[in-house]
Every structure is written in C-alpha cells, then in structure tokens.
C-alpha cells in the first residue's frame, strides 16, 4: 500500500501508504528509542513486496510503502511512532516546543551537528523547503469540476499528504541560529504534533541545498529567500503565470529523486539518518550500510541491511526457510501461516493491520456517469472476496463497511449503519443491468499483478461484473509500476490499499478532499470538504468521530467505490535475529525499531 503522510495512508504488503485516521492501539511493547548493549555488526536481510522507485517518498508517485520504509531508515526527524501507537520525540535530532496555545505556535530546532552525508548541516533551509511543500502555501490552482484537471493557476509541489493543517500557517520565522523555524497557526490544529518532520513520514527527507542547486539557485539560503519573498497563492485570483524559480524548485522536488537504480550523482540519495543506500539491483534488491557519521538518534546494532523484493508469499516463506533472508512480512493467509509454523527456528508475529484493501472508481471517463459507478459497485462480490482472501486466516473476517473507519475503531458501527453500505452487501446483477439499460461499458482495472491477493480480488470482480454486461480489461501492472500509475488516467478503476500511521485525522482530507494529491479518483464534494476543514481543527475525539461519520456517508452517497477488507498481517523472522518482539500494525511495520535489530 502507500501510507502516507503521517499522514498519509499501505496493505499487508503492497499498497499506498500514509493515511491517518483514529485506530485502536496495538498491545505490544514500547521502545523509547534507546539502544541497549553494543553493536552486533553483521547483516540483516529483509523482504519487501514492492520494488523501490524513489528517494522522495512524499510525492504522489513516490508514496509507496517500500520507499517510505527506506526513507525511515535513511533519515531522521523530530519524532516517531512506537508499536503501541504513541508519539515519541527524537530529542537527539532536534526539538519541537509549543511556544503558545493561543495562537498555536510551535518552534522546531535541529540540533547542532546533525548533518547530511555530504557534510552539509540539516538546518533552516531544509525545514523551510519542507514547510513550503507540506503547506501548499504557494498553490493557486483551480480545478475543472468535471475533469478534476487544473483549469487555471499552478499547483507547485506534488505532495502526497494533506496540506490543510500547515496551510493554517504563514511563512515561518527563521531563527537567528539558522537551525530553527517557528510556525504560528491561525487556528488550533488537531494533528500539530505529527504535522511536521515526523520520522514516520520520512523525516527531513529531501536536502534543500541539493534541490536549490538542481533548480538553478545559488544555495539553500537563496531558497529560503525565494520562499520568504514569493507571494502566497490565491486560487480566487490565480497568477497569470507560474513563478519560474519556484516552479523549477518544485519540478525537481517532484521528480528529481525518482529512480529504480542507484544514481551516479550521490547528491540524489543523501542520508541524514542511521543508514545510507549503497547499491540497488533494479526490481530485485537494494543494500543499506551504516552511516558512520550518524550519532543523533538511536544507533543501529547491525552494519548492513539488504532489502529483497519478493511479491509472492510462498516465495518469501521459502526464502526464509532456506536461510536466504532473515525477516519477511508476506501477504497474510492461512496457508502462509501454516507454512511458517512448519519452519523450525522462526518467530511469528501477527495481528490486524491499520490498513484496508479497496476498489476505487474514477469520476472521469466511463465512470463519470454515477449510474455506471453504482451499477459496477452492485456487481462486486464482497463476500466471495472475503472468503478467498482474509477469511482463510481470520474466521471472523467480514466485508468492510466504511471508507474511513476500520471495524475495531470507535465510530465504525455508527458509520456503517448510516452510510448506505448495506445496499452493496450482496451482489445484485439484475439491479446493475437495470441501471446500465443495455449498455456494455468497457472498464480497465489497474492493480499490482505481482500481489496474489490483488490478483484474486481482480479475478472475482471481473467475473462478476461481466455477468452484468461490463467488458472488463485487465490493467494489472508490475510491482514497481502500479504506484506511479495511480491518478494517471490510464485506468477506470483501481484495487490497492491504504495503511495508517495510527495517529491523527489528516489522512481523511489527504485521500478524500477535492484536488488532494492522494485523491487519485477525483472525488469532490463541497459539503465533505467543509466537514474535513472542521475535522482538522477539532481536538475533541467524539466530535472528530461524528464528523467522520458524516463524511463517510457523503463518500458512499457519491458511489465512490467499495472498501473490501481490513488487511490481516503477519511477519516472521529467523531466531538468529533479535530486536523484533511485537507486531507493529502501522505503515512502518517491522521497520519501526530497525535500530534494535541484531544478529545474535
């Protein structure tokens, strides 16, 4: 899946990642970022389902689970999320201090001595660039309500997360120390603590001095001045032309770090965290080695991490059994669990992920007609998909009846009772035919063809839809290509997953707000937008729940698509590897405390 911003929303193995929504805590152990004992050295070999594709995991194209995990291991930030879903500050990297409650004012300071791997300090230019990206401050684009395309103005940074929180701030004040910025919010913001520079969102993951140089600016200071001097965007009065300097900065930020191989230019994969990428075998594997200069956070015990890309669950299990890899997190199924239990010297952790698989329908092309969307939704064999995929592992698995809540979250029952999901509980081929009135629309469905669960879901959906007259075209793509295709207009429907960080509510507007970068299918509702604007300001948990219940109904009323199921999760590791003591349900998965991994 994809996660997203600490935002954003990824599946037991392949989906899009970072969406935030309230969720139940996993009852595991908590690590405070400390590392006990000496370094063990050695190598840990871990498997990921998707192939690496970008050193900037915060763009809409780069926001894929594996990219986010590599960013997590190679960068630092102001805090991270523990396995019991608590926010833990990383004070060795820097500090964030709430200076005032009214107005909400927060000062972020990077500690002296924190550097990029080229020796340049992590300082105010990096923070200012991150603010410019995360706030959408300079965007002045208006969208065509029919196509969702930009009709006038400019959207500069293709940021996958939600900008509405930091949009409440004006240009930050840069501290005299050159390592701090202060954000003043015009209104309270519910997710302020994880809104900026959180490690679970990739931390401070793009070097501003490199972006500045590649965009033709003199240095990071010139970038700060550009941000300070450029007027805020005003969609009500868009500029007749884009700011050329800012557009050059944004264009490089958007695409300059995308790659499936190791760039010859080392500035494109700088680290400010525990590890540095040292090698990539495209579509197969990548290698991370210890950053010898890193001492501003929990220090890893091992010297090297090799990441192999294996999409097929049985192949992952076989690789673990053969001693070819040490840690796997395959697609969860009863067969997978049974195979793992048969291997000696292996520890298994399992639980429900904070993620869900879903079928999304585009609001353009053949699905611009709401009747056609509704007809297609009536054909989705929800129970058959449950029986074929999650029920083999979890006998209590059931179709997911909310676009926002998972079944074990407060608010789910209220949402499911009110949103109209019951209309799609059973397949209704005759109802679909009636809506189509003899038409036989051609529908291209995009999904990760290297993910067995997605293949099963596609096959069942295609077979059922064809009975109503739909002509379904297989639009499956490979493990390194499907993520960048999201929102690209090359398909009519998509099957993928979102995974949560487990804290905050910013993931709701990230996915569902009009024009949001992770709103891949073009859903737009002024009423839902207004409720989401309220949601990000609301601190009361019960009121957050009520707002989300209302938003959920508007999404269903619009024939958005079908949530399929909450993803069960399982990971396993060789007993020769220590430091993996509990199941982590959010987007970081087994990586959440990689610094504790050790070779026994």
Short mmCIF file of N, CA and C in Angstrom, two decimals, residues 2 53-54 56-64 67 158 160 254-255 258 483-488 517 520:
data_model
loop_
_atom_site.label_atom_id
_atom_site.label_comp_id
_atom_site.label_asym_id
_atom_site.label_seq_id
_atom_site.Cartn_x
_atom_site.Cartn_y
_atom_site.Cartn_z
N UNK A 2 0.23 2.35 0.12
CA UNK A 2 1.02 3.53 0.18
C UNK A 2 0.99 4.26 1.49
N UNK A 53 11.36 2.73 -5.86
CA UNK A 53 11.20 3.56 -7.07
C UNK A 53 11.51 5.03 -6.86
N UNK A 54 11.76 5.48 -5.61
CA UNK A 54 12.02 6.90 -5.42
C UNK A 54 12.68 7.18 -4.09
N UNK A 56 12.28 10.09 -2.83
CA UNK A 56 11.36 11.06 -2.23
C UNK A 56 10.01 10.39 -2.06
N UNK A 57 9.78 9.85 -0.88
CA UNK A 57 8.55 9.09 -0.61
C UNK A 57 7.36 9.99 -0.34
N UNK A 58 7.55 11.32 -0.36
CA UNK A 58 6.44 12.22 -0.05
C UNK A 58 5.71 12.73 -1.28
N UNK A 59 6.16 12.39 -2.48
CA UNK A 59 5.42 12.78 -3.68
C UNK A 59 4.29 11.79 -3.91
N UNK A 60 3.32 12.21 -4.72
CA UNK A 60 2.21 11.31 -5.03
C UNK A 60 2.70 10.04 -5.72
N UNK A 61 3.71 10.15 -6.58
CA UNK A 61 4.25 8.97 -7.26
C UNK A 61 5.15 8.16 -6.35
N UNK A 62 5.91 8.82 -5.48
CA UNK A 62 6.87 8.12 -4.64
C UNK A 62 6.29 7.54 -3.37
N UNK A 63 5.02 7.84 -3.08
CA UNK A 63 4.39 7.46 -1.82
C UNK A 63 3.96 6.00 -1.84
N UNK A 64 4.94 5.10 -1.90
CA UNK A 64 4.72 3.66 -1.88
C UNK A 64 5.44 3.10 -0.66
N UNK A 67 9.32 2.67 -0.47
CA UNK A 67 10.04 3.94 -0.49
C UNK A 67 9.99 4.61 0.88
N UNK A 158 4.00 18.34 -5.77
CA UNK A 158 3.10 17.19 -5.90
C UNK A 158 3.17 16.36 -4.62
N UNK A 160 2.05 14.18 -1.50
CA UNK A 160 1.04 13.15 -1.34
C UNK A 160 0.19 13.34 -0.09
N UNK A 254 9.55 17.25 -7.25
CA UNK A 254 8.51 16.30 -7.68
C UNK A 254 9.08 15.05 -8.34
N UNK A 255 10.11 15.19 -9.14
CA UNK A 255 10.56 14.06 -9.96
C UNK A 255 12.06 13.77 -9.88
N UNK A 258 13.27 10.39 -8.31
CA UNK A 258 12.67 9.13 -8.76
C UNK A 258 13.70 8.29 -9.50
N UNK A 483 2.29 1.86 -8.56
CA UNK A 483 2.17 3.02 -7.69
C UNK A 483 2.23 4.33 -8.46
N UNK A 484 3.16 4.42 -9.42
CA UNK A 484 3.29 5.66 -10.20
C UNK A 484 2.14 5.84 -11.16
N UNK A 485 1.38 4.77 -11.43
CA UNK A 485 0.23 4.88 -12.34
C UNK A 485 -1.01 5.45 -11.64
N UNK A 486 -1.01 5.44 -10.30
CA UNK A 486 -2.18 5.93 -9.58
C UNK A 486 -2.47 7.38 -9.94
N UNK A 487 -3.70 7.65 -10.31
CA UNK A 487 -4.11 9.00 -10.66
C UNK A 487 -3.68 9.44 -12.04
N UNK A 488 -3.08 8.54 -12.82
CA UNK A 488 -2.53 8.91 -14.12
C UNK A 488 -3.50 8.89 -15.27
N UNK A 517 -3.57 15.57 -3.46
CA UNK A 517 -2.64 14.80 -4.29
C UNK A 517 -2.89 13.30 -4.19
N UNK A 520 -6.85 10.10 -5.82
CA UNK A 520 -6.50 9.62 -7.16
C UNK A 520 -7.69 9.47 -8.11
#
